[in-house]
Coordinates of C-alpha atoms and ligand atoms in Angstrom, one line a residue:
M4 CA 10.8 57.3 26.2
K5 CA 8.6 60.9 26.0
R6 CA 7.7 62.0 29.8
E7 CA 5.9 64.4 30.6
P8 CA 6.9 68.1 32.0
V9 CA 6.1 68.3 35.8
K10 CA 3.5 70.5 36.9
V11 CA 3.8 72.9 39.4
K12 CA 1.8 72.6 42.8
E13 CA -0.2 75.9 43.2
S14 CA -3.5 76.2 46.7
E15 CA -7.1 75.3 45.5
A16 CA -8.3 79.2 43.3
K17 CA -11.3 79.3 45.6
E18 CA -8.6 78.9 49.1
R19 CA -6.6 81.2 47.1
I20 CA -8.6 84.2 46.6
N21 CA -8.7 84.8 50.6
S22 CA -5.4 85.6 50.8
F23 CA -2.4 87.9 49.1
A24 CA -0.3 84.5 49.7
E25 CA 1.8 83.3 47.7
V26 CA -0.2 80.8 45.0
V27 CA 2.2 78.6 42.8
E28 CA 4.7 76.3 45.3
G29 CA 7.5 76.0 43.6
Y30 CA 9.6 72.5 42.9
T31 CA 11.1 70.4 45.2
E32 CA 14.2 68.6 44.6
Q33 CA 12.9 65.3 43.5
E34 CA 10.4 67.2 40.9
A35 CA 13.6 69.9 39.8
L36 CA 15.5 66.3 39.6
I37 CA 12.8 64.8 36.8
E38 CA 11.8 68.0 35.0
A39 CA 15.5 68.7 34.7
Q40 CA 16.3 65.4 33.8
R41 CA 13.5 65.5 30.6
C42 CA 15.9 68.8 29.2
L43 CA 17.8 67.6 26.1
Q44 CA 21.0 68.0 26.9
C45 CA 21.0 70.0 22.9
K46 CA 24.6 70.4 20.8
N47 CA 23.0 73.8 19.9
P48 CA 20.9 75.0 23.3
A49 CA 18.5 77.6 21.0
C50 CA 17.1 78.4 25.0
I51 CA 20.4 80.9 25.1
S52 CA 19.9 82.9 23.0
G53 CA 15.9 83.1 24.4
C54 CA 17.3 84.5 27.6
P55 CA 17.6 88.2 27.0
V56 CA 21.0 87.5 29.4
G57 CA 22.0 85.0 28.0
I58 CA 22.0 82.6 31.3
D59 CA 24.0 79.3 30.2
I60 CA 20.7 77.4 30.4
K61 CA 22.2 73.8 29.1
K62 CA 24.6 74.0 31.6
F63 CA 22.8 74.9 34.9
I64 CA 19.5 72.5 33.7
F65 CA 22.9 69.8 33.6
Q66 CA 24.4 70.6 36.8
I67 CA 20.7 69.9 38.9
T68 CA 20.1 67.1 37.0
Q69 CA 24.0 66.0 39.1
K70 CA 22.3 67.1 42.1
D71 CA 25.4 70.6 42.0
Y72 CA 22.6 72.7 42.8
A73 CA 25.3 75.0 44.7
D74 CA 27.2 75.1 41.0
A75 CA 23.9 75.6 39.1
Y76 CA 23.2 79.1 41.4
F77 CA 26.7 80.4 40.5
T78 CA 26.3 79.5 37.1
I79 CA 22.5 81.6 37.2
R80 CA 24.3 84.6 39.0
Q81 CA 26.7 84.7 36.6
K82 CA 24.1 86.2 34.1
N83 CA 21.5 86.8 36.9
N84 CA 21.4 88.6 39.7
F85 CA 18.3 87.6 40.7
P86 CA 16.8 84.2 40.3
S87 CA 14.6 83.6 42.7
I88 CA 12.6 87.1 41.3
C89 CA 13.0 86.3 37.6
G90 CA 12.3 81.8 38.1
R91 CA 9.1 83.3 39.5
I92 CA 7.7 86.4 37.1
C93 CA 9.3 85.9 33.9
P94 CA 7.4 85.5 30.9
A95 CA 9.2 82.5 29.9
E96 CA 7.3 81.5 27.6
Y97 CA 8.0 83.9 25.4
Q98 CA 11.9 83.7 26.1
C99 CA 13.9 81.1 27.4
R100 CA 11.3 78.1 27.1
K101 CA 9.1 79.7 23.3
A102 CA 13.5 79.3 22.4
C103 CA 13.7 75.6 23.5
V104 CA 13.9 72.6 20.7
L105 CA 10.8 71.0 22.5
T106 CA 8.7 74.5 21.3
K107 CA 6.9 74.2 18.1
K108 CA 8.0 75.8 15.8
D109 CA 5.9 78.7 15.0
S110 CA 3.8 79.3 18.0
P111 CA 3.1 82.4 19.3
F112 CA 4.4 80.8 23.1
A113 CA 6.7 77.7 24.7
S114 CA 4.6 74.5 24.6
E115 CA 3.6 73.0 27.0
Q116 CA 6.9 70.7 26.0
A117 CA 9.5 72.8 26.2
I118 CA 11.1 72.3 29.6
L119 CA 9.9 74.7 32.9
I120 CA 13.0 76.8 32.7
H121 CA 12.0 79.0 35.2
Y122 CA 10.7 76.4 37.3
L123 CA 14.4 75.0 37.3
E124 CA 16.1 78.6 37.6
R125 CA 13.1 78.9 41.1
F126 CA 14.3 76.0 42.3
V127 CA 18.0 76.9 42.5
G128 CA 17.7 80.6 43.5
D129 CA 15.3 79.6 46.1
Y130 CA 17.9 76.9 47.1
G131 CA 21.1 79.7 46.8
I132 CA 18.9 82.0 49.3
R133 CA 18.2 79.0 51.8
H134 CA 21.9 78.0 51.4
N135 CA 23.3 81.6 52.0
L136 CA 25.5 81.1 49.4
K137 CA 27.1 84.2 48.0
I138 CA 28.9 85.8 44.8
S139 CA 32.2 86.4 45.3
I140 CA 33.3 90.1 45.9
E141 CA 36.8 90.7 43.6
S142 CA 39.2 92.9 45.3
A143 CA 38.7 96.3 45.0
G144 CA 42.0 97.6 44.0
R145 CA 41.9 100.9 42.8
L146 CA 37.8 100.8 42.5
N147 CA 37.1 102.0 46.3
R148 CA 37.8 105.2 45.6
H149 CA 35.0 105.5 43.5
K150 CA 31.5 106.1 44.7
V151 CA 28.8 106.3 42.5
A152 CA 25.1 107.1 43.1
V153 CA 21.9 104.9 41.7
V154 CA 18.9 106.8 40.9
G155 CA 15.6 103.8 41.3
S156 CA 15.5 100.7 43.5
G157 CA 14.1 98.8 40.5
P158 CA 15.3 95.9 39.0
A159 CA 18.0 97.9 37.1
G160 CA 19.0 99.9 40.3
L161 CA 19.6 97.1 41.9
C162 CA 20.7 94.9 39.7
C163 CA 24.1 97.9 38.9
A164 CA 24.3 99.3 42.4
G165 CA 24.9 94.6 43.2
E166 CA 27.1 94.3 39.7
L167 CA 29.0 97.5 41.3
A168 CA 30.0 96.6 44.8
R169 CA 31.2 93.9 44.2
R170 CA 33.4 94.4 42.0
G171 CA 34.4 96.7 45.3
V172 CA 32.6 100.2 44.2
K173 CA 30.8 102.6 46.7
V174 CA 27.4 102.7 45.6
E175 CA 24.5 104.8 47.5
V176 CA 20.8 104.5 45.9
F177 CA 18.9 106.6 45.8
E178 CA 14.7 106.0 46.0
G179 CA 11.8 107.9 45.8
L180 CA 10.3 105.8 47.6
H181 CA 10.1 104.9 51.3
K182 CA 10.7 100.9 50.0
T183 CA 12.7 99.6 48.0
G184 CA 12.0 97.4 44.0
G185 CA 10.4 99.5 42.3
V186 CA 7.8 97.5 40.5
L187 CA 8.5 94.9 42.1
R188 CA 7.8 95.7 45.9
Y189 CA 4.8 98.7 44.3
G190 CA 2.9 97.0 42.0
I191 CA 4.0 92.8 41.4
P192 CA 1.8 91.1 44.1
P193 CA 2.7 89.4 46.9
F194 CA 0.9 85.9 45.9
R195 CA 2.8 86.2 41.9
L196 CA 6.8 87.3 43.7
P197 CA 6.1 87.1 48.0
R198 CA 8.5 90.2 49.8
D199 CA 10.6 88.4 52.2
I200 CA 12.6 86.9 48.2
L201 CA 12.7 90.8 47.6
D202 CA 13.7 91.7 50.5
V203 CA 16.5 89.4 51.0
E204 CA 18.1 90.2 47.5
I205 CA 17.9 94.1 49.0
D206 CA 19.8 92.8 52.3
Y207 CA 22.4 91.2 50.6
L208 CA 22.6 94.3 48.4
K209 CA 22.8 95.9 51.9
N210 CA 25.5 94.0 53.2
L211 CA 28.1 94.6 50.3
G212 CA 28.0 98.0 51.7
V213 CA 25.0 99.2 49.1
G214 CA 23.5 102.5 51.0
I215 CA 20.1 103.4 50.6
V216 CA 18.6 106.2 51.3
S217 CA 14.4 106.0 50.4
N218 CA 12.3 109.3 50.8
F219 CA 14.9 111.3 48.3
I220 CA 14.2 112.4 44.5
V221 CA 16.9 112.9 42.4
G222 CA 15.7 115.7 40.6
N223 CA 13.5 117.3 43.1
M224 CA 15.5 117.3 46.4
K225 CA 19.1 117.6 44.6
S226 CA 19.9 118.0 40.9
L227 CA 22.4 115.1 39.1
H228 CA 24.7 118.1 39.0
E229 CA 24.8 118.4 43.0
L230 CA 25.7 114.8 42.9
Q231 CA 28.3 115.5 40.2
K232 CA 30.2 117.8 42.6
E233 CA 29.9 116.0 46.1
G234 CA 31.9 113.3 44.3
Y235 CA 29.8 110.4 42.8
S236 CA 31.9 109.6 40.1
S237 CA 29.6 108.0 38.0
I238 CA 25.8 107.8 38.1
F239 CA 22.9 104.9 37.3
L240 CA 19.1 105.9 35.8
G241 CA 17.3 103.3 36.7
L242 CA 13.6 105.7 36.6
G243 CA 11.3 103.5 35.3
A244 CA 8.0 104.1 32.9
G245 CA 6.2 104.7 36.6
T246 CA 3.7 107.6 34.7
P247 CA 0.2 105.7 33.5
S248 CA -1.1 106.1 30.7
F249 CA -5.3 106.6 30.2
L250 CA -8.1 106.0 27.2
G251 CA -8.6 110.1 26.6
V252 CA -12.4 109.4 26.8
T253 CA -15.0 111.1 28.9
G254 CA -16.2 110.8 32.4
E255 CA -12.1 109.7 32.9
N256 CA -11.9 111.4 35.8
L257 CA -15.2 110.5 38.0
C258 CA -14.6 108.8 41.2
N259 CA -13.9 105.8 42.3
I260 CA -11.9 105.8 38.8
Y261 CA -8.0 104.6 39.0
S262 CA -4.7 104.1 36.6
A263 CA -3.8 100.7 38.2
N264 CA -0.7 102.4 39.3
E265 CA -2.0 104.0 41.6
F266 CA -4.8 100.8 42.9
L267 CA -1.9 98.8 42.9
T268 CA 0.8 100.9 45.0
R269 CA -2.4 101.6 47.6
V270 CA -2.1 97.6 48.0
N271 CA 0.9 96.8 47.1
L272 CA 3.0 99.0 48.9
M273 CA 0.6 100.1 51.0
S274 CA -1.1 97.3 52.6
A275 CA -3.8 98.1 51.5
Y276 CA -5.6 94.5 52.1
Q277 CA -4.6 95.0 55.5
F278 CA -7.1 98.0 56.6
P279 CA -8.0 99.6 59.1
E280 CA -4.3 97.4 60.6
S281 CA -2.7 99.9 57.4
H282 CA -3.7 102.8 57.1
T283 CA -4.4 103.3 53.0
P284 CA -7.4 102.3 51.9
V285 CA -8.6 101.7 48.7
N286 CA -12.7 102.1 47.2
I287 CA -13.7 97.9 46.3
G288 CA -16.7 98.0 44.0
K289 CA -19.5 95.3 43.6
R290 CA -18.7 95.4 40.2
I291 CA -15.1 96.3 39.1
I292 CA -13.7 96.3 35.7
V293 CA -10.1 96.5 34.6
V294 CA -9.5 97.5 31.7
G295 CA -6.1 96.3 29.5
G296 CA -4.7 93.1 28.7
G297 CA -1.1 92.8 29.6
N298 CA 0.0 92.0 33.5
T299 CA -0.6 95.1 34.5
A300 CA -4.5 94.3 34.8
M301 CA -4.1 90.9 35.2
D302 CA -2.7 92.2 38.5
A303 CA -5.2 95.0 38.8
A304 CA -7.6 92.0 38.7
R305 CA -6.8 89.8 40.4
C306 CA -6.3 92.5 43.6
A307 CA -9.6 93.9 42.6
L308 CA -11.4 90.0 43.3
R309 CA -9.0 89.1 46.5
L310 CA -10.1 92.4 48.2
Q311 CA -13.8 92.4 47.2
K312 CA -13.4 87.6 48.6
M313 CA -11.9 89.5 52.2
N314 CA -14.8 91.8 51.5
G315 CA -17.1 89.9 51.4
T316 CA -18.2 91.6 48.3
P317 CA -19.9 88.6 45.8
C318 CA -16.6 89.2 43.2
D319 CA -17.2 89.9 40.3
T320 CA -14.2 92.3 38.2
T321 CA -14.2 91.5 34.5
V322 CA -11.4 92.7 32.6
V323 CA -12.7 94.3 29.0
Y324 CA -9.7 94.3 26.4
R325 CA -9.5 95.9 23.3
R326 CA -8.9 91.8 21.2
T327 CA -8.4 89.1 21.8
E328 CA -6.8 86.8 24.2
I329 CA -4.3 85.7 21.9
E330 CA -3.1 89.1 21.5
M331 CA -2.7 89.7 25.7
P332 CA 1.0 90.5 26.2
A333 CA 0.5 88.8 29.5
R334 CA 2.1 86.2 31.0
R335 CA 0.2 83.1 29.4
L336 CA 0.4 81.9 34.0
E337 CA -1.4 85.0 35.2
I338 CA -4.2 85.1 32.6
E339 CA -5.2 81.0 33.3
H340 CA -5.1 81.8 37.1
A341 CA -7.3 84.7 37.5
K342 CA -10.0 82.5 35.1
E343 CA -8.9 79.9 37.7
E344 CA -10.2 82.5 40.7
G345 CA -13.4 84.0 39.0
V346 CA -12.0 87.5 36.6
R347 CA -14.2 87.4 33.9
F348 CA -12.9 88.6 30.6
K349 CA -14.6 91.2 28.1
F350 CA -12.6 90.3 24.7
L351 CA -13.2 92.8 21.5
V352 CA -14.4 96.1 23.5
Q353 CA -13.5 99.3 23.4
P354 CA -14.3 101.8 26.1
E355 CA -15.6 104.7 24.8
G356 CA -16.6 106.8 27.8
F357 CA -17.9 106.7 31.7
Q358 CA -21.2 107.8 33.3
G359 CA -21.5 108.6 37.2
D360 CA -24.8 109.3 39.8
E361 CA -25.4 112.4 40.7
R362 CA -22.1 112.9 43.5
G363 CA -19.4 112.1 40.5
F364 CA -18.6 108.5 41.6
V365 CA -18.4 106.2 38.0
T366 CA -21.4 103.8 37.5
K367 CA -21.5 102.8 33.5
M368 CA -18.6 102.6 31.5
Q369 CA -20.3 102.9 27.2
C370 CA -18.1 100.2 24.6
L371 CA -17.8 99.5 21.2
Q372 CA -17.7 96.4 20.3
C373 CA -14.3 95.4 18.2
A374 CA -13.6 93.0 15.2
L375 CA -9.8 92.4 14.5
G376 CA -8.8 94.1 11.2
E377 CA -4.6 94.2 9.6
P378 CA -1.7 94.3 12.1
D379 CA 0.2 96.7 13.6
S380 CA 2.9 98.4 14.5
S381 CA 3.6 95.7 16.9
G382 CA 3.1 92.5 14.6
R383 CA -0.5 92.1 16.4
R384 CA -4.0 92.2 14.9
R385 CA -5.9 95.8 14.8
P386 CA -9.4 96.4 17.0
V387 CA -11.5 98.0 14.7
P388 CA -14.3 99.3 16.1
L389 CA -18.0 98.2 14.7
K390 CA -20.1 101.0 13.8
G391 CA -23.8 101.1 16.0
S392 CA -22.2 98.8 18.6
D393 CA -22.4 100.6 21.2
F394 CA -23.4 99.1 24.4
E395 CA -22.3 99.8 28.3
L396 CA -21.3 97.7 31.1
D397 CA -22.4 98.3 34.8
C398 CA -19.1 99.2 37.4
D399 CA -18.6 101.4 40.6
V400 CA -15.4 101.1 40.2
A401 CA -12.7 101.1 37.0
I402 CA -8.9 100.4 36.8
I403 CA -7.0 101.3 33.5
A404 CA -4.1 99.5 32.7
I405 CA -2.8 100.4 28.8
G406 CA 0.5 101.1 30.0
L407 CA 2.5 103.0 30.9
K408 CA 5.3 105.3 29.9
A409 CA 8.4 106.9 31.3
N410 CA 8.7 109.1 34.7
Q411 CA 10.0 113.2 33.9
V412 CA 10.5 114.2 37.1
L413 CA 14.5 113.6 36.7
T414 CA 14.6 114.8 33.0
R415 CA 12.0 117.2 33.2
V416 CA 14.7 119.1 35.1
T417 CA 17.7 118.0 33.2
P418 CA 17.5 119.1 29.5
Q419 CA 20.8 118.6 29.1
L420 CA 19.4 114.5 29.4
V421 CA 18.4 113.5 25.9
V422 CA 14.9 112.4 25.3
D423 CA 13.5 110.2 22.6
S424 CA 9.9 111.3 21.9
H425 CA 8.5 109.3 24.4
G426 CA 10.1 110.9 27.1
D427 CA 12.5 107.6 27.0
I428 CA 16.2 108.2 28.4
T429 CA 18.5 108.0 24.7
V430 CA 21.3 106.4 25.3
N431 CA 24.2 104.5 24.0
P432 CA 23.3 101.2 23.1
L433 CA 26.8 100.1 23.7
T434 CA 27.5 101.7 26.7
M435 CA 24.0 103.0 28.3
E436 CA 26.0 106.2 28.6
T437 CA 23.1 109.0 28.0
S438 CA 23.9 112.5 26.7
I439 CA 25.8 113.2 29.4
K440 CA 29.7 112.5 29.9
G441 CA 29.5 110.1 33.1
I442 CA 25.8 109.6 33.6
F443 CA 24.7 105.7 32.2
A444 CA 21.0 104.6 32.5
G445 CA 18.6 101.7 31.8
G446 CA 15.9 99.7 32.6
D447 CA 12.3 101.1 31.8
I448 CA 13.7 104.2 31.6
V449 CA 15.3 103.2 28.2
G450 CA 13.4 101.9 25.3
G451 CA 10.0 101.5 27.4
E452 CA 8.2 99.2 29.2
G453 CA 9.8 96.0 28.8
T454 CA 10.7 93.3 31.4
V455 CA 12.6 92.3 35.1
I456 CA 15.5 90.4 33.1
E457 CA 15.8 93.1 30.0
A458 CA 15.9 95.9 32.8
M459 CA 18.7 94.0 34.5
G460 CA 20.8 93.2 31.0
M461 CA 20.9 96.9 30.9
A462 CA 21.7 97.8 34.3
K463 CA 24.3 94.7 34.6
K464 CA 25.8 96.7 30.4
A465 CA 25.8 100.6 31.8
S466 CA 28.1 98.4 35.3
E467 CA 30.8 96.6 32.8
A468 CA 30.6 100.5 31.2
I469 CA 31.3 102.4 34.5
I470 CA 34.1 99.5 35.4
Q471 CA 35.5 100.4 32.5
S472 CA 35.7 104.0 32.3
L473 CA 37.2 103.3 36.4
V474 CA 40.0 102.4 35.7
A475 CA 40.3 104.2 32.2
Ligands
LIG504 P1 11.0 100.4 38.0 O1 10.7 99.0 39.0 O2 10.4 100.8 38.1 O3 11.3 101.2 38.9 C1 12.1 103.0 39.2 C2 12.1 102.6 40.1 O4 12.8 104.9 40.5 C3 11.0 103.2 41.4 O5 11.3 102.6 42.0 C4 11.1 104.5 41.4 O6 10.4 105.3 42.5 C5 12.3 105.2 41.6 N1 12.9 106.7 40.4 C6 11.6 107.4 39.9 N2 12.8 108.9 39.5 C7 13.5 108.7 40.8 C8 14.1 109.8 41.0 N3 13.8 110.8 40.6 N4 14.4 109.9 42.2 C9 14.3 108.9 42.9 N5 13.9 107.9 43.0 C10 13.2 107.2 40.9 N6 8.2 92.0 33.9 C11 8.4 90.5 34.3 O7 9.5 90.8 33.6 N7 7.5 89.9 34.6 C12 6.1 90.0 35.1 O8 5.5 89.4 35.6 C13 6.1 91.6 35.3 N8 4.4 91.9 35.6 C14 4.8 93.2 35.9 C15 3.1 93.8 36.7 C16 3.2 95.1 36.9 C17 1.8 96.3 37.6 C18 4.3 95.9 36.5 C19 4.0 97.4 36.6 C20 5.3 95.9 35.7 C21 6.0 94.5 35.7 N9 6.7 94.5 34.5 C22 6.4 92.5 34.6 C23 7.3 95.0 34.1 C24 9.1 95.2 35.1 O9 8.3 95.2 36.1 C25 9.3 95.9 34.6 O10 10.4 96.0 33.4 C26 10.7 96.1 35.8 O11 9.7 96.8 36.7 C27 12.0 97.9 35.0 O12 12.5 98.1 36.1 P2 13.1 99.8 35.8 O13 13.6 99.8 37.1 O14 13.7 99.9 35.1 O15 11.4 100.5 37.3
LIG505 FE1 17.5 71.7 26.7 FE2 15.4 72.6 25.8 FE3 17.5 74.1 25.9 FE4 17.5 71.6 24.3 S1 16.1 73.9 24.0 S2 19.3 72.3 26.5 S3 16.0 71.3 25.7 S4 16.2 73.6 27.5

């Protein structure tokens, strides 16, 4: 008998916009069991090929059906250090779920019938946290003579640090910000990733002996060469893609036009939603426009709308995107959640400039209507602006969320480090070693903006190569 997917419980849209509390509740044991039993246990499990780190999905789902939750946890942990995080934020509809045999062929993302693998992963990850399950530490042997520096505490840095520490290597993580987590902390809002989940994972690393030095910008306060002279045998760079892109149109420097990075950092890292208890405010307008179609745009829009609601301002937040909904790179779930919460969408609209008032504050965005043309290099149909279709949208806050580029603070002062035309670090794809011997890199600083699981996959590969170099 064909069973319907088990829907996960979510808080009501009109309630959830009053706070930054988590929206998706996650499966109960009973729900996880029923969803796991839908899995066909395929002879050739296509889902595994869709997972960037190759989790044995078929096996961990089977272990759930047997109520072997601890075993399921260790199956996932063999490949993925942070199942509770990935179970919440992985774009499964483009990865494992899209590859699941229950997805219709040629579908641009997972069909509804595909097994809800990420919710099962989250269930198992949360079980592991609740039951304090720990990965065993391998005997240190000769490795504890070595110390390794990790620069950046995003998912790439944290994953690399965890893998090395678990093998007995002494690890020190250097982070430029005052808090650890990278985008997981300053970009992704708590209503998608509660901070206690992140804190548990970071505490776990500290318990493994990983040292964390925050407020320390490598390249500014110490060079890579100085770190090497201090005795770090290897260095891993997980610098991320923290530099925002802008539209390059007139009026973009008017007041109340934010990059999504600044806006989200103010809200999520500096807790602007708790102002004045927190010290960092953010300007919330009556009409907010968010430009872009990715996860960053969805996060910015959903934060902005919540801030309007919590401020008692009528909710008026609009996402403006050059293509149509189908081409939006954001997770489908975030698009649905944004719509449910009251975020409006204007598709096929290209920003052309901004106008402001006599005080220099933005008042309008000038736009052109577009049509879809031929596919571009990304495979998505190109937006073609239509002549004479100019129009204006009123706004008193605009948030630009059109992509992020390499963080170049360190690479600019390290000319020996070879970078490509985008400023991303060039590595040997087999080892993740950079042009400088003993220095490795991974995550968004290699190959540009990606996903959390991809960043962790690269970090894991680098950690293996670092171990090999230490034992050689
Ligand atoms: P980052 O997370 O950017 O971390 C890099 C860290 O390095 C930062 O903390 C930075 O301060 C530090 N650093 C940089 N230079 C230095 C230096 N010189 N010295 C010391 N420290 C330094 N992916 C998903 O899979 N699912 C999602 O739902 C999702 N949503 C997203 C939402 C937003 C708003 C954004 C911006 C991204 C999202 N992503 C999502 C992408 C994902 O977060 C990134 O791919 C991932 O965080 C990359 O990890 P990273 O460790 O390479 O870099
Ligand atoms: Fe189960 Fe889908 Fe993987 Fe088959 S492809 S084993 S049905 S999750």
